[in-house]
Amino acid sequence: QRRAAMTRELERLTQQADKAERAKISATAAVAAVQARADEEATAESKAQKSLATMRQLVDSLQQRKKDLLAERSAILAKDEALRSELSEQMKAQLAAFDPDRARPSTQSASKAGDDGDAGGGADGGGYGADGGGDGADGGGGGGASGGGGGSDSAGGSSVSNGGGDDASNTSGGDNGTDAAAGPSSRVGEVDPYKEHARLRGKLLELADEFKANETAADVHLTECAARLRTLEGALTQVQQEVEEAEASGVGLEARVTEIVDALSVVQEEIGGYTLKFQNFNVSAKASSEAFHDKAAGLTDATKRMHSADATVRQLKALRAEQSKELKVLRELETAKEAEYAKVAAQTAKMVALCETLREELEFPPEAKG
């Protein structure tokens, strides 16, 4: 019975050890699953962080592109304003350089020619006014009144005088008219007013053509600038939309990262709880294992003692069997001994009887009796 109880106790301890091992395996699997989930969350967080960083870089690049577009727009506007100012200054300089009073003839004897030149110049001035605008009309009228005045070349910056110096021609052709009595001989070195008028008219036409070309180029440039400005405004609007979309996506990514961080904290708490449970289980399993080992050692000692007792019992049984055999042999020997003793006693009795007979025969011989 004791052996059966010890066997049952050993089986019970073995079952407990198996159950503890299965619980340990399940706890290890649960911890591995939680760790895998934590790794997945960490991977997702890393991807979200990379996506957020990429989105921020995209937003920064879009902001920089927006700044560049705004700077380019400002530069185009400044360049356009500078071109407008430069064109205006050139036109003002060209108009200011044309002074028909400086080309007036220095003699009063050319009044008839001046009148003829006035008529022709007026007609030409009217034609230039039709070509070049109000300024040209004013210049043509002045040229006609002076009989072909002297003009200055705005592109070259040099002045054209009437034969003599500017001061002399302006003085002689001015208000007093002191050189009128000199006659035709004093006009030998002077410029032909018709040729001068034609030259000035050609110069005015060139200035008008240059003005029209500059105006056309300015219009083309303004059209290009307006188209470029519209393109830049469209690109700026698109960049603004992309920035808004990137900011909205960044907000979504930040919310997702916040959710992932919260989930990761929850997973970390779960891992901490599982780790604590696993540590407690390891402690209890270690204590149970130590108790099991102690009980197993005690059971092993008891089993050894039981085997020793069984061996002793077997030895005792063998000794008892041998003793029984020896007792049987001793009984047989006693029986044989008693039989021998009986035989010996019988023989002794016979010998005693024989001895008595012989003694009697010796004491009393047969002759004496007879």
PDB file of C-alpha atoms in Angstrom, residues 7-280:
ATOM      1  CA  THR A   7       3.504   5.735  -7.041  1.00  0.00           C
ATOM      2  CA  ARG A   8       0.299   7.780  -7.071  1.00  0.00           C
ATOM      3  CA  GLU A   9       2.115  10.744  -5.508  1.00  0.00           C
ATOM      4  CA  LEU A  10       4.827  10.476  -8.170  1.00  0.00           C
ATOM      5  CA  GLU A  11       2.205  10.445 -10.944  1.00  0.00           C
ATOM      6  CA  ARG A  12       0.452  13.454  -9.403  1.00  0.00           C
ATOM      7  CA  LEU A  13       3.710  15.413  -9.222  1.00  0.00           C
ATOM      8  CA  THR A  14       4.507  14.454 -12.820  1.00  0.00           C
ATOM      9  CA  GLN A  15       1.087  15.723 -13.949  1.00  0.00           C
ATOM     10  CA  GLN A  16       1.636  18.989 -12.064  1.00  0.00           C
ATOM     11  CA  ALA A  17       5.036  19.378 -13.699  1.00  0.00           C
ATOM     12  CA  ASP A  18       3.524  18.772 -17.158  1.00  0.00           C
ATOM     13  CA  LYS A  19       0.738  21.268 -16.440  1.00  0.00           C
ATOM     14  CA  ALA A  20       3.276  23.865 -15.287  1.00  0.00           C
ATOM     15  CA  GLU A  21       5.349  23.273 -18.422  1.00  0.00           C
ATOM     16  CA  ARG A  22       2.291  23.714 -20.660  1.00  0.00           C
ATOM     17  CA  ALA A  23       1.365  26.928 -18.808  1.00  0.00           C
ATOM     18  CA  LYS A  24       4.922  28.162 -19.243  1.00  0.00           C
ATOM     19  CA  ILE A  25       4.806  27.409 -22.983  1.00  0.00           C
ATOM     20  CA  SER A  26       1.446  29.205 -23.362  1.00  0.00           C
ATOM     21  CA  ALA A  27       2.741  32.212 -21.410  1.00  0.00           C
ATOM     22  CA  THR A  28       5.865  32.290 -23.596  1.00  0.00           C
ATOM     23  CA  ALA A  29       3.674  32.161 -26.714  1.00  0.00           C
ATOM     24  CA  ALA A  30       1.500  35.004 -25.366  1.00  0.00           C
ATOM     25  CA  VAL A  31       4.581  37.115 -24.632  1.00  0.00           C
ATOM     26  CA  ALA A  32       5.931  36.357 -28.120  1.00  0.00           C
ATOM     27  CA  ALA A  33       2.598  37.392 -29.671  1.00  0.00           C
ATOM     28  CA  VAL A  34       2.550  40.616 -27.680  1.00  0.00           C
ATOM     29  CA  GLN A  35       6.162  41.290 -28.657  1.00  0.00           C
ATOM     30  CA  ALA A  36       5.318  40.655 -32.313  1.00  0.00           C
ATOM     31  CA  ARG A  37       2.400  43.053 -32.025  1.00  0.00           C
ATOM     32  CA  ALA A  38       4.686  45.614 -30.408  1.00  0.00           C
ATOM     33  CA  ASP A  39       7.204  45.135 -33.233  1.00  0.00           C
ATOM     34  CA  GLU A  40       4.435  45.636 -35.809  1.00  0.00           C
ATOM     35  CA  GLU A  41       3.278  48.792 -34.033  1.00  0.00           C
ATOM     36  CA  ALA A  42       6.869  50.022 -33.866  1.00  0.00           C
ATOM     37  CA  THR A  43       7.304  49.310 -37.594  1.00  0.00           C
ATOM     38  CA  ALA A  44       4.064  51.140 -38.354  1.00  0.00           C
ATOM     39  CA  GLU A  45       5.189  54.056 -36.193  1.00  0.00           C
ATOM     40  CA  SER A  46       8.546  54.153 -37.973  1.00  0.00           C
ATOM     41  CA  LYS A  47       6.799  54.161 -41.361  1.00  0.00           C
ATOM     42  CA  ALA A  48       4.432  56.880 -40.167  1.00  0.00           C
ATOM     43  CA  GLN A  49       7.379  58.933 -38.885  1.00  0.00           C
ATOM     44  CA  LYS A  50       9.157  58.542 -42.230  1.00  0.00           C
ATOM     45  CA  SER A  51       5.978  59.484 -44.109  1.00  0.00           C
ATOM     46  CA  LEU A  52       5.516  62.489 -41.829  1.00  0.00           C
ATOM     47  CA  ALA A  53       9.130  63.549 -42.358  1.00  0.00           C
ATOM     48  CA  THR A  54       8.710  63.142 -46.127  1.00  0.00           C
ATOM     49  CA  MET A  55       5.489  65.134 -46.028  1.00  0.00           C
ATOM     50  CA  ARG A  56       7.162  67.857 -43.990  1.00  0.00           C
ATOM     51  CA  GLN A  57      10.008  67.983 -46.490  1.00  0.00           C
ATOM     52  CA  LEU A  58       7.438  68.227 -49.279  1.00  0.00           C
ATOM     53  CA  VAL A  59       5.646  71.017 -47.433  1.00  0.00           C
ATOM     54  CA  ASP A  60       8.966  72.809 -46.894  1.00  0.00           C
ATOM     55  CA  SER A  61       9.866  72.398 -50.570  1.00  0.00           C
ATOM     56  CA  LEU A  62       6.432  73.664 -51.593  1.00  0.00           C
ATOM     57  CA  GLN A  63       6.781  76.627 -49.247  1.00  0.00           C
ATOM     58  CA  GLN A  64      10.230  77.328 -50.706  1.00  0.00           C
ATOM     59  CA  ARG A  65       8.790  77.021 -54.213  1.00  0.00           C
ATOM     60  CA  LYS A  66       6.025  79.411 -53.217  1.00  0.00           C
ATOM     61  CA  LYS A  67       8.616  81.873 -51.935  1.00  0.00           C
ATOM     62  CA  ASP A  68      10.650  81.467 -55.143  1.00  0.00           C
ATOM     63  CA  LEU A  69       7.555  82.066 -57.270  1.00  0.00           C
ATOM     64  CA  LEU A  70       6.657  85.134 -55.231  1.00  0.00           C
ATOM     65  CA  ALA A  71      10.232  86.389 -55.536  1.00  0.00           C
ATOM     66  CA  GLU A  72      10.188  85.742 -59.293  1.00  0.00           C
ATOM     67  CA  ARG A  73       6.848  87.519 -59.559  1.00  0.00           C
ATOM     68  CA  SER A  74       8.232  90.488 -57.633  1.00  0.00           C
ATOM     69  CA  ALA A  75      11.331  90.481 -59.834  1.00  0.00           C
ATOM     70  CA  ILE A  76       9.197  90.400 -63.000  1.00  0.00           C
ATOM     71  CA  LEU A  77       7.019  93.226 -61.710  1.00  0.00           C
ATOM     72  CA  ALA A  78      10.113  95.232 -60.739  1.00  0.00           C
ATOM     73  CA  LYS A  79      11.694  94.553 -64.135  1.00  0.00           C
ATOM     74  CA  ASP A  80       8.475  95.559 -65.874  1.00  0.00           C
ATOM     75  CA  GLU A  81       8.307  98.746 -63.840  1.00  0.00           C
ATOM     76  CA  ALA A  82      11.973  99.435 -64.603  1.00  0.00           C
ATOM     77  CA  LEU A  83      11.382  98.872 -68.328  1.00  0.00           C
ATOM     78  CA  ARG A  84       8.359 101.143 -68.229  1.00  0.00           C
ATOM     79  CA  SER A  85      10.381 103.816 -66.410  1.00  0.00           C
ATOM     80  CA  GLU A  86      13.307 103.406 -68.800  1.00  0.00           C
ATOM     81  CA  LEU A  87      11.027 103.638 -71.849  1.00  0.00           C
ATOM     82  CA  SER A  88       9.321 106.695 -70.402  1.00  0.00           C
ATOM     83  CA  GLU A  89      12.685 108.325 -69.677  1.00  0.00           C
ATOM     84  CA  GLN A  90      13.911 107.556 -73.197  1.00  0.00           C
ATOM     85  CA  MET A  91      10.799 109.055 -74.747  1.00  0.00           C
ATOM     86  CA  LYS A  92      11.048 112.081 -72.502  1.00  0.00           C
ATOM     87  CA  ALA A  93      14.724 112.501 -73.397  1.00  0.00           C
ATOM     88  CA  GLN A  94      14.042 112.131 -77.121  1.00  0.00           C
ATOM     89  CA  LEU A  95      11.168 114.614 -76.993  1.00  0.00           C
ATOM     90  CA  ALA A  96      13.179 117.002 -74.852  1.00  0.00           C
ATOM     91  CA  ALA A  97      16.160 116.727 -77.235  1.00  0.00           C
ATOM     92  CA  PHE A  98      14.054 117.853 -80.196  1.00  0.00           C
ATOM     93  CA  ASP A  99      14.027 121.692 -80.070  1.00  0.00           C
ATOM     94  CA  PRO A 100      12.926 123.266 -83.380  1.00  0.00           C
ATOM     95  CA  ASP A 101      13.827 126.805 -82.202  1.00  0.00           C
ATOM     96  CA  ARG A 102      17.531 125.912 -82.245  1.00  0.00           C
ATOM     97  CA  ALA A 103      17.460 125.300 -86.041  1.00  0.00           C
ATOM     98  CA  ARG A 104      15.964 128.725 -86.959  1.00  0.00           C
ATOM     99  CA  PRO A 105      17.856 130.601 -89.872  1.00  0.00           C
ATOM    100  CA  SER A 106      20.084 133.586 -88.944  1.00  0.00           C
ATOM    101  CA  THR A 107      18.979 136.054 -91.691  1.00  0.00           C
ATOM    102  CA  GLN A 108      15.786 137.882 -92.398  1.00  0.00           C
ATOM    103  CA  SER A 109      16.431 137.751 -96.176  1.00  0.00           C
ATOM    104  CA  ALA A 110      15.290 134.127 -96.137  1.00  0.00           C
ATOM    105  CA  SER A 111      11.839 135.047 -94.933  1.00  0.00           C
ATOM    106  CA  LYS A 112      10.257 134.073 -98.219  1.00  0.00           C
ATOM    107  CA  ALA A 113      12.108 130.793 -98.203  1.00  0.00           C
ATOM    108  CA  GLY A 114      11.104 130.445 -94.589  1.00  0.00           C
ATOM    109  CA  ASP A 115       7.499 131.049 -95.540  1.00  0.00           C
ATOM    110  CA  ASP A 116       7.793 128.440 -98.256  1.00  0.00           C
ATOM    111  CA  GLY A 117       9.499 126.154 -95.784  1.00  0.00           C
ATOM    112  CA  ASP A 118       6.764 126.980 -93.293  1.00  0.00           C
ATOM    113  CA  ALA A 119       4.148 125.822 -95.725  1.00  0.00           C
ATOM    114  CA  GLY A 120       6.062 122.703 -96.622  1.00  0.00           C
ATOM    115  CA  GLY A 121       7.065 122.104 -93.032  1.00  0.00           C
ATOM    116  CA  GLY A 122       3.494 122.545 -91.877  1.00  0.00           C
ATOM    117  CA  ALA A 123       2.395 119.932 -94.322  1.00  0.00           C
ATOM    118  CA  ASP A 124       5.204 117.655 -93.284  1.00  0.00           C
ATOM    119  CA  GLY A 125       4.569 118.381 -89.631  1.00  0.00           C
ATOM    120  CA  GLY A 126       0.949 117.495 -90.100  1.00  0.00           C
ATOM    121  CA  GLY A 127       2.007 114.246 -91.728  1.00  0.00           C
ATOM    122  CA  TYR A 128       4.379 113.463 -88.858  1.00  0.00           C
ATOM    123  CA  GLY A 129       1.677 114.377 -86.393  1.00  0.00           C
ATOM    124  CA  ALA A 130      -0.475 111.792 -88.093  1.00  0.00           C
ATOM    125  CA  ASP A 131       2.347 109.256 -87.812  1.00  0.00           C
ATOM    126  CA  GLY A 132       3.823 110.046 -84.430  1.00  0.00           C
ATOM    127  CA  GLY A 133       1.088 111.673 -82.371  1.00  0.00           C
ATOM    128  CA  GLY A 134       0.688 115.062 -80.707  1.00  0.00           C
ATOM    129  CA  ASP A 135       4.383 115.570 -80.011  1.00  0.00           C
ATOM    130  CA  GLY A 136       5.244 115.059 -83.657  1.00  0.00           C
ATOM    131  CA  ALA A 137       2.591 117.561 -84.717  1.00  0.00           C
ATOM    132  CA  ASP A 138       4.042 120.139 -82.386  1.00  0.00           C
ATOM    133  CA  GLY A 139       7.520 119.454 -83.744  1.00  0.00           C
ATOM    134  CA  GLY A 140       6.323 119.724 -87.343  1.00  0.00           C
ATOM    135  CA  GLY A 141       4.594 123.012 -86.683  1.00  0.00           C
ATOM    136  CA  GLY A 142       7.705 124.432 -85.067  1.00  0.00           C
ATOM    137  CA  GLY A 143       9.804 123.269 -87.988  1.00  0.00           C
ATOM    138  CA  GLY A 144       7.483 124.963 -90.452  1.00  0.00           C
ATOM    139  CA  ALA A 145       7.557 128.247 -88.592  1.00  0.00           C
ATOM    140  CA  SER A 146      11.311 128.339 -88.513  1.00  0.00           C
ATOM    141  CA  GLY A 147      11.749 127.253 -92.099  1.00  0.00           C
ATOM    142  CA  GLY A 148      13.490 124.040 -91.063  1.00  0.00           C
ATOM    143  CA  GLY A 149      14.853 124.187 -87.551  1.00  0.00           C
ATOM    144  CA  GLY A 150      17.851 122.573 -86.015  1.00  0.00           C
ATOM    145  CA  GLY A 151      17.326 119.424 -83.968  1.00  0.00           C
ATOM    146  CA  SER A 152      19.488 117.413 -81.667  1.00  0.00           C
ATOM    147  CA  ASP A 153      20.116 113.674 -82.014  1.00  0.00           C
ATOM    148  CA  SER A 154      18.927 112.077 -78.792  1.00  0.00           C
ATOM    149  CA  ALA A 155      20.618 108.746 -79.564  1.00  0.00           C
ATOM    150  CA  GLY A 156      24.038 110.277 -80.260  1.00  0.00           C
ATOM    151  CA  GLY A 157      23.751 113.234 -77.927  1.00  0.00           C
ATOM    152  CA  SER A 158      25.176 115.746 -80.499  1.00  0.00           C
ATOM    153  CA  SER A 159      23.575 119.045 -81.616  1.00  0.00           C
ATOM    154  CA  VAL A 160      23.129 120.230 -85.195  1.00  0.00           C
ATOM    155  CA  SER A 161      23.525 124.000 -85.739  1.00  0.00           C
ATOM    156  CA  ASN A 162      22.740 126.265 -88.692  1.00  0.00           C
ATOM    157  CA  GLY A 163      26.203 126.738 -90.226  1.00  0.00           C
ATOM    158  CA  GLY A 164      27.624 128.805 -87.384  1.00  0.00           C
ATOM    159  CA  GLY A 165      27.534 128.103 -83.616  1.00  0.00           C
ATOM    160  CA  ASP A 166      24.322 127.541 -81.722  1.00  0.00           C
ATOM    161  CA  ASP A 167      24.670 130.860 -79.978  1.00  0.00           C
ATOM    162  CA  ALA A 168      25.302 132.735 -83.237  1.00  0.00           C
ATOM    163  CA  SER A 169      22.431 131.153 -85.116  1.00  0.00           C
ATOM    164  CA  ASN A 170      20.003 131.598 -82.248  1.00  0.00           C
ATOM    165  CA  THR A 171      21.112 135.194 -81.764  1.00  0.00           C
ATOM    166  CA  SER A 172      21.054 136.081 -85.437  1.00  0.00           C
ATOM    167  CA  GLY A 173      17.767 134.287 -85.996  1.00  0.00           C
ATOM    168  CA  GLY A 174      16.263 135.606 -82.797  1.00  0.00           C
ATOM    169  CA  ASP A 175      14.148 138.633 -82.027  1.00  0.00           C
ATOM    170  CA  ASN A 176      16.362 141.625 -83.141  1.00  0.00           C
ATOM    171  CA  GLY A 177      17.261 140.354 -86.691  1.00  0.00           C
ATOM    172  CA  THR A 178      20.480 142.445 -86.922  1.00  0.00           C
ATOM    173  CA  ASP A 179      21.926 140.290 -89.713  1.00  0.00           C
ATOM    174  CA  ALA A 180      19.012 140.936 -92.075  1.00  0.00           C
ATOM    175  CA  ALA A 181      20.835 143.830 -93.813  1.00  0.00           C
ATOM    176  CA  ALA A 182      23.830 141.718 -94.645  1.00  0.00           C
ATOM    177  CA  GLY A 183      22.131 140.428 -97.777  1.00  0.00           C
ATOM    178  CA  PRO A 184      22.582 137.197 -99.644  1.00  0.00           C
ATOM    179  CA  SER A 185      26.355 137.242 -99.300  1.00  0.00           C
ATOM    180  CA  SER A 186      26.131 136.470 -95.552  1.00  0.00           C
ATOM    181  CA  ARG A 187      24.208 133.205 -96.138  1.00  0.00           C
ATOM    182  CA  VAL A 188      26.909 131.471 -98.145  1.00  0.00           C
ATOM    183  CA  GLY A 189      28.011 129.164 -95.297  1.00  0.00           C
ATOM    184  CA  GLU A 190      24.519 128.517 -93.900  1.00  0.00           C
ATOM    185  CA  VAL A 191      22.558 125.263 -94.158  1.00  0.00           C
ATOM    186  CA  ASP A 192      19.808 124.928 -96.710  1.00  0.00           C
ATOM    187  CA  PRO A 193      16.573 125.174 -94.723  1.00  0.00           C
ATOM    188  CA  TYR A 194      14.794 122.732 -97.043  1.00  0.00           C
ATOM    189  CA  LYS A 195      17.486 120.122 -96.600  1.00  0.00           C
ATOM    190  CA  GLU A 196      17.604 120.772 -92.869  1.00  0.00           C
ATOM    191  CA  HIS A 197      13.825 120.494 -92.731  1.00  0.00           C
ATOM    192  CA  ALA A 198      13.944 117.215 -94.674  1.00  0.00           C
ATOM    193  CA  ARG A 199      16.692 115.922 -92.395  1.00  0.00           C
ATOM    194  CA  LEU A 200      14.725 116.893 -89.291  1.00  0.00           C
ATOM    195  CA  ARG A 201      11.588 115.354 -90.746  1.00  0.00           C
ATOM    196  CA  GLY A 202      13.464 112.120 -91.435  1.00  0.00           C
ATOM    197  CA  LYS A 203      14.882 112.234 -87.902  1.00  0.00           C
ATOM    198  CA  LEU A 204      11.375 112.726 -86.504  1.00  0.00           C
ATOM    199  CA  LEU A 205      10.103 109.827 -88.580  1.00  0.00           C
ATOM    200  CA  GLU A 206      12.968 107.676 -87.316  1.00  0.00           C
ATOM    201  CA  LEU A 207      12.140 108.723 -83.763  1.00  0.00           C
ATOM    202  CA  ALA A 208       8.476 107.930 -84.401  1.00  0.00           C
ATOM    203  CA  ASP A 209       9.385 104.508 -85.812  1.00  0.00           C
ATOM    204  CA  GLU A 210      11.708 103.885 -82.886  1.00  0.00           C
ATOM    205  CA  PHE A 211       8.973 104.990 -80.499  1.00  0.00           C
ATOM    206  CA  LYS A 212       6.459 102.670 -82.184  1.00  0.00           C
ATOM    207  CA  ALA A 213       8.989  99.804 -82.134  1.00  0.00           C
ATOM    208  CA  ASN A 214       9.744 100.451 -78.474  1.00  0.00           C
ATOM    209  CA  GLU A 215       6.031 100.670 -77.749  1.00  0.00           C
ATOM    210  CA  THR A 216       5.384  97.414 -79.624  1.00  0.00           C
ATOM    211  CA  ALA A 217       8.283  95.710 -77.815  1.00  0.00           C
ATOM    212  CA  ALA A 218       6.968  97.068 -74.529  1.00  0.00           C
ATOM    213  CA  ASP A 219       3.488  95.761 -75.357  1.00  0.00           C
ATOM    214  CA  VAL A 220       4.931  92.359 -76.277  1.00  0.00           C
ATOM    215  CA  HIS A 221       7.005  92.332 -73.115  1.00  0.00           C
ATOM    216  CA  LEU A 222       3.977  93.388 -71.069  1.00  0.00           C
ATOM    217  CA  THR A 223       1.931  90.617 -72.700  1.00  0.00           C
ATOM    218  CA  GLU A 224       4.679  88.104 -71.931  1.00  0.00           C
ATOM    219  CA  CYS A 225       4.944  89.419 -68.383  1.00  0.00           C
ATOM    220  CA  ALA A 226       1.158  89.207 -67.963  1.00  0.00           C
ATOM    221  CA  ALA A 227       1.155  85.635 -69.310  1.00  0.00           C
ATOM    222  CA  ARG A 228       4.098  84.740 -67.095  1.00  0.00           C
ATOM    223  CA  LEU A 229       2.356  86.414 -64.172  1.00  0.00           C
ATOM    224  CA  ARG A 230      -0.820  84.442 -64.838  1.00  0.00           C
ATOM    225  CA  THR A 231       1.252  81.271 -65.088  1.00  0.00           C
ATOM    226  CA  LEU A 232       3.006  82.113 -61.838  1.00  0.00           C
ATOM    227  CA  GLU A 233      -0.317  82.892 -60.174  1.00  0.00           C
ATOM    228  CA  GLY A 234      -1.697  79.541 -61.387  1.00  0.00           C
ATOM    229  CA  ALA A 235       1.442  77.765 -60.169  1.00  0.00           C
ATOM    230  CA  LEU A 236       1.203  79.674 -56.906  1.00  0.00           C
ATOM    231  CA  THR A 237      -2.440  78.629 -56.531  1.00  0.00           C
ATOM    232  CA  GLN A 238      -1.493  75.029 -57.290  1.00  0.00           C
ATOM    233  CA  VAL A 239       1.381  75.202 -54.811  1.00  0.00           C
ATOM    234  CA  GLN A 240      -0.987  76.677 -52.232  1.00  0.00           C
ATOM    235  CA  GLN A 241      -3.426  73.812 -52.817  1.00  0.00           C
ATOM    236  CA  GLU A 242      -0.598  71.284 -52.573  1.00  0.00           C
ATOM    237  CA  VAL A 243       0.580  72.946 -49.370  1.00  0.00           C
ATOM    238  CA  GLU A 244      -2.941  72.806 -47.935  1.00  0.00           C
ATOM    239  CA  GLU A 245      -3.286  69.159 -48.975  1.00  0.00           C
ATOM    240  CA  ALA A 246       0.151  68.386 -47.525  1.00  0.00           C
ATOM    241  CA  GLU A 247      -0.767  70.174 -44.298  1.00  0.00           C
ATOM    242  CA  ALA A 248      -4.060  68.237 -44.122  1.00  0.00           C
ATOM    243  CA  SER A 249      -2.208  64.993 -44.815  1.00  0.00           C
ATOM    244  CA  GLY A 250       0.402  65.981 -42.209  1.00  0.00           C
ATOM    245  CA  VAL A 251      -2.396  66.550 -39.673  1.00  0.00           C
ATOM    246  CA  GLY A 252      -3.802  63.121 -40.530  1.00  0.00           C
ATOM    247  CA  LEU A 253      -0.360  61.569 -40.206  1.00  0.00           C
ATOM    248  CA  GLU A 254       0.184  63.293 -36.871  1.00  0.00           C
ATOM    249  CA  ALA A 255      -3.182  61.945 -35.670  1.00  0.00           C
ATOM    250  CA  ARG A 256      -2.205  58.475 -36.917  1.00  0.00           C
ATOM    251  CA  VAL A 257       1.178  58.742 -35.198  1.00  0.00           C
ATOM    252  CA  THR A 258      -0.600  59.810 -31.990  1.00  0.00           C
ATOM    253  CA  GLU A 259      -2.905  56.794 -32.264  1.00  0.00           C
ATOM    254  CA  ILE A 260       0.060  54.508 -32.909  1.00  0.00           C
ATOM    255  CA  VAL A 261       1.936  55.977 -29.930  1.00  0.00           C
ATOM    256  CA  ASP A 262      -1.122  55.493 -27.712  1.00  0.00           C
ATOM    257  CA  ALA A 263      -1.562  51.927 -28.968  1.00  0.00           C
ATOM    258  CA  LEU A 264       2.146  51.312 -28.454  1.00  0.00           C
ATOM    259  CA  SER A 265       1.903  52.593 -24.869  1.00  0.00           C
ATOM    260  CA  VAL A 266      -1.062  50.262 -24.290  1.00  0.00           C
ATOM    261  CA  VAL A 267       0.921  47.385 -25.788  1.00  0.00           C
ATOM    262  CA  GLN A 268       3.898  48.301 -23.616  1.00  0.00           C
ATOM    263  CA  GLU A 269       1.630  48.245 -20.561  1.00  0.00           C
ATOM    264  CA  GLU A 270       0.279  44.852 -21.638  1.00  0.00           C
ATOM    265  CA  ILE A 271       3.824  43.632 -22.174  1.00  0.00           C
ATOM    266  CA  GLY A 272       4.725  44.904 -18.700  1.00  0.00           C
ATOM    267  CA  GLY A 273       1.714  43.076 -17.220  1.00  0.00           C
ATOM    268  CA  TYR A 274       2.562  39.884 -19.097  1.00  0.00           C
ATOM    269  CA  THR A 275       6.193  40.237 -18.086  1.00  0.00           C
ATOM    270  CA  LEU A 276       5.209  40.635 -14.424  1.00  0.00           C
ATOM    271  CA  LYS A 277       2.863  37.653 -14.663  1.00  0.00           C
ATOM    272  CA  PHE A 278       5.564  35.663 -16.406  1.00  0.00           C
ATOM    273  CA  GLN A 279       8.078  36.601 -13.716  1.00  0.00           C
ATOM    274  CA  ASN A 280       5.603  35.630 -11.006  1.00  0.00           C
TER     275      ASN A 280
END
